Amino acid sequence: MSIATPHPPAPANRLAATTSPYLQQHARNPVDWWPWCDEALTLAREQDRPILLSIGYSACHWCHVMAHESFEDPATAELMNRLFINIKVDREERPDLDRIYQSAHQLLSQRTGGWPLTVFLTPDDHTPFFAGTYFPREARFGLPSFGQLLEGVERAYREQPEAIRQQNQGLMAALAELEPIAAGKLPDAALLNTALRQLAASFDAEHGGFGDAPKFPHATNLELLFRRYAATLAQGQPDQRALRMAAFTLERMIRGGLTDQLGGGFCRYSVDAQWMIPHFEKMLYDNGPLLALCCDAFTATGEPLFRDAAHSTADWILREMQSPEGGYYSSLDADSEGHEGRFHVWDRAQVQTLLSEAEYAPFAAVYGLNLPANFEGRWHLHGYRTPAEVAAEQGLDLAEIEARLASARATLYVERERRVHPGRDEKILTAWNALAIKGMARAARVLERPDYLESAEQSLRFIRLTLWRDGRLLATCRDGVAHLNAYLDDYANLLDALLELLQTRWSAADLRFAIDLAEVLLDQFHDPQSGGFWFTGRDHEPLIHRPKPLGDESMPAGNGIAAHALQRLGHLLGEPRYLDAAANTLKLAAESIQRMPYAHATLLFALDEHLEPPETLIIRAADDRLATLQHQAQQGYRPRRLVLAIPSDETGLPGTLAAMSAGERPRIYRCRGTHCEPPVESLAER
């Protein structure tokens, strides 16, 4: 969709001084915007003016549309400025606010939310009394014009205070009822099988994925299926259906338009069932987990497609998303030059001009240039056919077809680099960096790429130097300015990433950092009475609600990651407090998992490893024997095995690791849960 020509910019407003690229995109709106701050909230209360809260993010296409249509329009801005205190929030910097007001939107409208999120709050207690998402400047799509909405909402606030007060009371009660209540017992183990049956029931056997359009790349659901296959394979009865659903879905995502066929990386989601046309933004929080998943798929199947996708995704992260200081940037925009997808799509004649005849014939057959245009009269590259099918049809060896396709992609990539690039959101978010660190660390190990490991370590160093202060994490940084108290997702995902890094290479400092993070999780986020973890810490700014997120959404659930990582660290160190916190989180989540098992895959990982603790191998050796043994121990897809290779001269290890001493010859300690066997000298002795 094209975006209208913007209005002339107004003088800079308060958003110009913020660290958010999204807020800065609105810094020259004629709207008298405020960031979320005490001053704005106080002003609304003192003037008894309702708050118009607008939440979005920099890569959001419809956020741009609403900004150009309404927030840049002087007449609309005049209405907003006269009737409301207007607050703009970046959902990526303030997921606490976004989570609360998305839930409120769903309760008020009985519809799922999205972005831009448009919420009107009472000025005294910040309770929402009306909520929606995108509103057009002129009435269309069955929606009122934004101007009509503004006048109607403000009039209702003035004329119906008692009705709004009663609605707000009901809303706050409904928000409270959303919070889980501990069942006092663990979720039933059968829920693991129920989740798998639910996924199988919605599986699209023709195109991969689950359900109909739009389709999202839910990495946690695919990981659940791969883990099921690995568990049944170890039992001698491999679940081939689980493997097929996971591998086929990931294959279609990789071959299709969801993947950038020239530059690597995955787009946010597909608007159709075929994984053909995406919303073109690329998010770091998608690509980190999908990178790890591609590595797992390659290890489980040996298919080169998954190896190549892992390489291209990791290379994209290295090339386009890593800052000179080491941290990873957040996202690339869907739009360029005012049009969604313009950077990515092609005219057929241009492609024919750029490629040789020998290159064009297989390229057109694979990517659909011999078919009608699939995106607004142009072509977005989508794998309609496999290279093997085209090789057979054109009477050429598969290796020759692959070489011609690679040459064609390289030519088009060079040409595409001359275009105006989509905007890049260059803020560095702790939680998203953690997801990328985990993916890059796994890719370094599986693909034997030291440069991927160095990339992950650079990001971790950035976090340690810039976002870790006085024993606490900060959530975001841009241009050297780090701020905002970190959230559950920041601590949980970084702890999880450190455990992945420790399996790629040993670092005593990283283990100590992992313990520090675990201690903050227990001190600031854990609920010792009811179990589980709040999204915000104890000393966080008071808000109208303090949720404990359990279900996986666009990111894995913080409670699931915390339970899984703490459980693994607890077994590794023999620390019962970590194990108890994980178990009580599972008990709190039991009812929620029961209602919709497949939506809680991350918590199901933790449940699975609570019921059957993972195998941990601690290798103590010197010289090249350490690396050799580590490599041998990490062969195959073994998601329930942790391998730590600790040099024999490392001393002062914490917890139960202290008892796993080195000797003159290699020693391999095998533990399952809190039980460890006597050491052996080779993996063959196990």
mmCIF file of N, CA and C in Angstrom, residues 557-602:
data_model
loop_
_atom_site.group_PDB
_atom_site.id
_atom_site.type_symbol
_atom_site.label_atom_id
_atom_site.label_comp_id
_atom_site.label_asym_id
_atom_site.label_seq_id
_atom_site.Cartn_x
_atom_site.Cartn_y
_atom_site.Cartn_z
ATOM 1 N N ALA A 557 7.080 -16.599 26.092
ATOM 2 C CA ALA A 557 6.605 -16.082 27.370
ATOM 3 C C ALA A 557 7.744 -15.978 28.373
ATOM 4 N N GLY A 558 7.825 -14.820 29.036
ATOM 5 C CA GLY A 558 8.879 -14.619 30.021
ATOM 6 C C GLY A 558 8.842 -15.635 31.139
ATOM 7 N N ASN A 559 7.635 -16.029 31.583
ATOM 8 C CA ASN A 559 7.550 -17.031 32.644
ATOM 9 C C ASN A 559 8.063 -18.384 32.164
ATOM 10 N N GLY A 560 7.787 -18.726 30.907
ATOM 11 C CA GLY A 560 8.282 -19.991 30.378
ATOM 12 C C GLY A 560 9.791 -20.016 30.269
ATOM 13 N N ILE A 561 10.372 -18.931 29.732
ATOM 14 C CA ILE A 561 11.828 -18.859 29.610
ATOM 15 C C ILE A 561 12.473 -18.853 30.987
ATOM 16 N N ALA A 562 11.907 -18.093 31.931
ATOM 17 C CA ALA A 562 12.476 -18.038 33.278
ATOM 18 C C ALA A 562 12.447 -19.409 33.939
ATOM 19 N N ALA A 563 11.313 -20.099 33.846
ATOM 20 C CA ALA A 563 11.206 -21.424 34.466
ATOM 21 C C ALA A 563 12.186 -22.407 33.833
ATOM 22 N N HIS A 564 12.272 -22.393 32.525
ATOM 23 C CA HIS A 564 13.151 -23.328 31.820
ATOM 24 C C HIS A 564 14.613 -23.059 32.142
ATOM 25 N N ALA A 565 15.013 -21.782 32.085
ATOM 26 C CA ALA A 565 16.417 -21.445 32.321
ATOM 27 C C ALA A 565 16.808 -21.632 33.781
ATOM 28 N N LEU A 566 15.951 -21.213 34.699
ATOM 29 C CA LEU A 566 16.262 -21.400 36.122
ATOM 30 C C LEU A 566 16.347 -22.879 36.476
ATOM 31 N N GLN A 567 15.499 -23.669 35.873
ATOM 32 C CA GLN A 567 15.522 -25.104 36.126
ATOM 33 C C GLN A 567 16.840 -25.711 35.666
ATOM 34 N N ARG A 568 17.296 -25.324 34.502
ATOM 35 C CA ARG A 568 18.571 -25.843 33.993
ATOM 36 C C ARG A 568 19.738 -25.366 34.858
ATOM 37 N N LEU A 569 19.720 -24.081 35.225
ATOM 38 C CA LEU A 569 20.787 -23.565 36.075
ATOM 39 C C LEU A 569 20.730 -24.205 37.455
ATOM 40 N N GLY A 570 19.526 -24.443 37.963
ATOM 41 C CA GLY A 570 19.380 -25.099 39.261
ATOM 42 C C GLY A 570 19.940 -26.505 39.269
ATOM 43 N N HIS A 571 19.708 -27.265 38.212
ATOM 44 C CA HIS A 571 20.285 -28.603 38.116
ATOM 45 C C HIS A 571 21.800 -28.531 37.976
ATOM 46 N N LEU A 572 22.273 -27.558 37.201
ATOM 47 C CA LEU A 572 23.703 -27.431 36.968
ATOM 48 C C LEU A 572 24.460 -27.135 38.254
ATOM 49 N N LEU A 573 23.887 -26.281 39.088
ATOM 50 C CA LEU A 573 24.577 -25.844 40.305
ATOM 51 C C LEU A 573 24.109 -26.563 41.565
ATOM 52 N N GLY A 574 23.008 -27.327 41.441
ATOM 53 C CA GLY A 574 22.436 -27.926 42.640
ATOM 54 C C GLY A 574 21.803 -26.888 43.544
ATOM 55 N N GLU A 575 21.126 -25.892 42.957
ATOM 56 C CA GLU A 575 20.527 -24.797 43.722
ATOM 57 C C GLU A 575 19.012 -25.002 43.826
ATOM 58 N N PRO A 576 18.513 -25.420 44.995
ATOM 59 C CA PRO A 576 17.079 -25.720 45.117
ATOM 60 C C PRO A 576 16.178 -24.506 44.959
ATOM 61 N N ARG A 577 16.658 -23.297 45.271
ATOM 62 C CA ARG A 577 15.793 -22.116 45.130
ATOM 63 C C ARG A 577 15.384 -21.907 43.680
ATOM 64 N N TYR A 578 16.300 -22.148 42.764
ATOM 65 C CA TYR A 578 15.973 -21.991 41.346
ATOM 66 C C TYR A 578 14.979 -23.065 40.904
ATOM 67 N N LEU A 579 15.197 -24.279 41.377
ATOM 68 C CA LEU A 579 14.296 -25.375 41.012
ATOM 69 C C LEU A 579 12.905 -25.159 41.590
ATOM 70 N N ASP A 580 12.825 -24.664 42.815
ATOM 71 C CA ASP A 580 11.525 -24.407 43.436
ATOM 72 C C ASP A 580 10.775 -23.297 42.709
ATOM 73 N N ALA A 581 11.493 -22.245 42.331
ATOM 74 C CA ALA A 581 10.840 -21.141 41.606
ATOM 75 C C ALA A 581 10.288 -21.632 40.275
ATOM 76 N N ALA A 582 11.028 -22.495 39.585
ATOM 77 C CA ALA A 582 10.553 -23.042 38.312
ATOM 78 C C ALA A 582 9.324 -23.917 38.536
ATOM 79 N N ALA A 583 9.362 -24.774 39.542
ATOM 80 C CA ALA A 583 8.232 -25.667 39.813
ATOM 81 C C ALA A 583 6.983 -24.877 40.193
ATOM 82 N N ASN A 584 7.142 -23.833 41.003
ATOM 83 C CA ASN A 584 5.982 -23.045 41.410
ATOM 84 C C ASN A 584 5.418 -22.225 40.245
ATOM 85 N N THR A 585 6.261 -21.878 39.302
ATOM 86 C CA THR A 585 5.771 -21.214 38.092
ATOM 87 C C THR A 585 4.897 -22.162 37.285
ATOM 88 N N LEU A 586 5.330 -23.398 37.177
ATOM 89 C CA LEU A 586 4.526 -24.398 36.461
ATOM 90 C C LEU A 586 3.193 -24.628 37.167
ATOM 91 N N LYS A 587 3.201 -24.644 38.481
ATOM 92 C CA LYS A 587 1.946 -24.812 39.211
ATOM 93 C C LYS A 587 1.009 -23.635 38.977
ATOM 94 N N LEU A 588 1.562 -22.427 38.979
ATOM 95 C CA LEU A 588 0.735 -21.252 38.711
ATOM 96 C C LEU A 588 0.122 -21.326 37.318
ATOM 97 N N ALA A 589 0.869 -21.847 36.369
ATOM 98 C CA ALA A 589 0.435 -21.852 34.971
ATOM 99 C C ALA A 589 -0.450 -23.039 34.621
ATOM 100 N N ALA A 590 -0.689 -23.953 35.555
ATOM 101 C CA ALA A 590 -1.370 -25.205 35.225
ATOM 102 C C ALA A 590 -2.728 -24.978 34.569
ATOM 103 N N GLU A 591 -3.528 -24.085 35.134
ATOM 104 C CA GLU A 591 -4.862 -23.861 34.577
ATOM 105 C C GLU A 591 -4.801 -23.199 33.214
ATOM 106 N N SER A 592 -3.891 -22.242 33.059
ATOM 107 C CA SER A 592 -3.750 -21.563 31.777
ATOM 108 C C SER A 592 -3.295 -22.533 30.691
ATOM 109 N N ILE A 593 -2.341 -23.394 31.009
ATOM 110 C CA ILE A 593 -1.890 -24.390 30.036
ATOM 111 C C ILE A 593 -3.021 -25.342 29.690
ATOM 112 N N GLN A 594 -3.809 -25.722 30.687
ATOM 113 C CA GLN A 594 -4.919 -26.646 30.471
ATOM 114 C C GLN A 594 -5.908 -26.096 29.445
ATOM 115 N N ARG A 595 -6.151 -24.782 29.485
ATOM 116 C CA ARG A 595 -7.130 -24.175 28.583
ATOM 117 C C ARG A 595 -6.645 -24.189 27.134
ATOM 118 N N MET A 596 -5.355 -23.969 26.900
ATOM 119 C CA MET A 596 -4.844 -23.863 25.525
ATOM 120 C C MET A 596 -3.387 -24.336 25.496
ATOM 121 N N PRO A 597 -3.156 -25.630 25.552
ATOM 122 C CA PRO A 597 -1.772 -26.125 25.685
ATOM 123 C C PRO A 597 -0.820 -25.631 24.610
ATOM 124 N N TYR A 598 -1.235 -25.624 23.326
ATOM 125 C CA TYR A 598 -0.285 -25.302 22.253
ATOM 126 C C TYR A 598 0.205 -23.860 22.331
ATOM 127 N N ALA A 599 -0.531 -22.980 23.026
ATOM 128 C CA ALA A 599 -0.130 -21.585 23.147
ATOM 129 C C ALA A 599 0.874 -21.362 24.272
ATOM 130 N N HIS A 600 1.298 -22.424 24.930
ATOM 131 C CA HIS A 600 2.226 -22.328 26.062
ATOM 132 C C HIS A 600 3.440 -23.227 25.836
ATOM 133 N N ALA A 601 3.954 -23.236 24.610
ATOM 134 C CA ALA A 601 5.036 -24.163 24.284
ATOM 135 C C ALA A 601 6.252 -23.962 25.185
ATOM 136 N N THR A 602 6.604 -22.716 25.486
ATOM 137 C CA THR A 602 7.795 -22.479 26.296
ATOM 138 C C THR A 602 7.634 -23.054 27.694
#
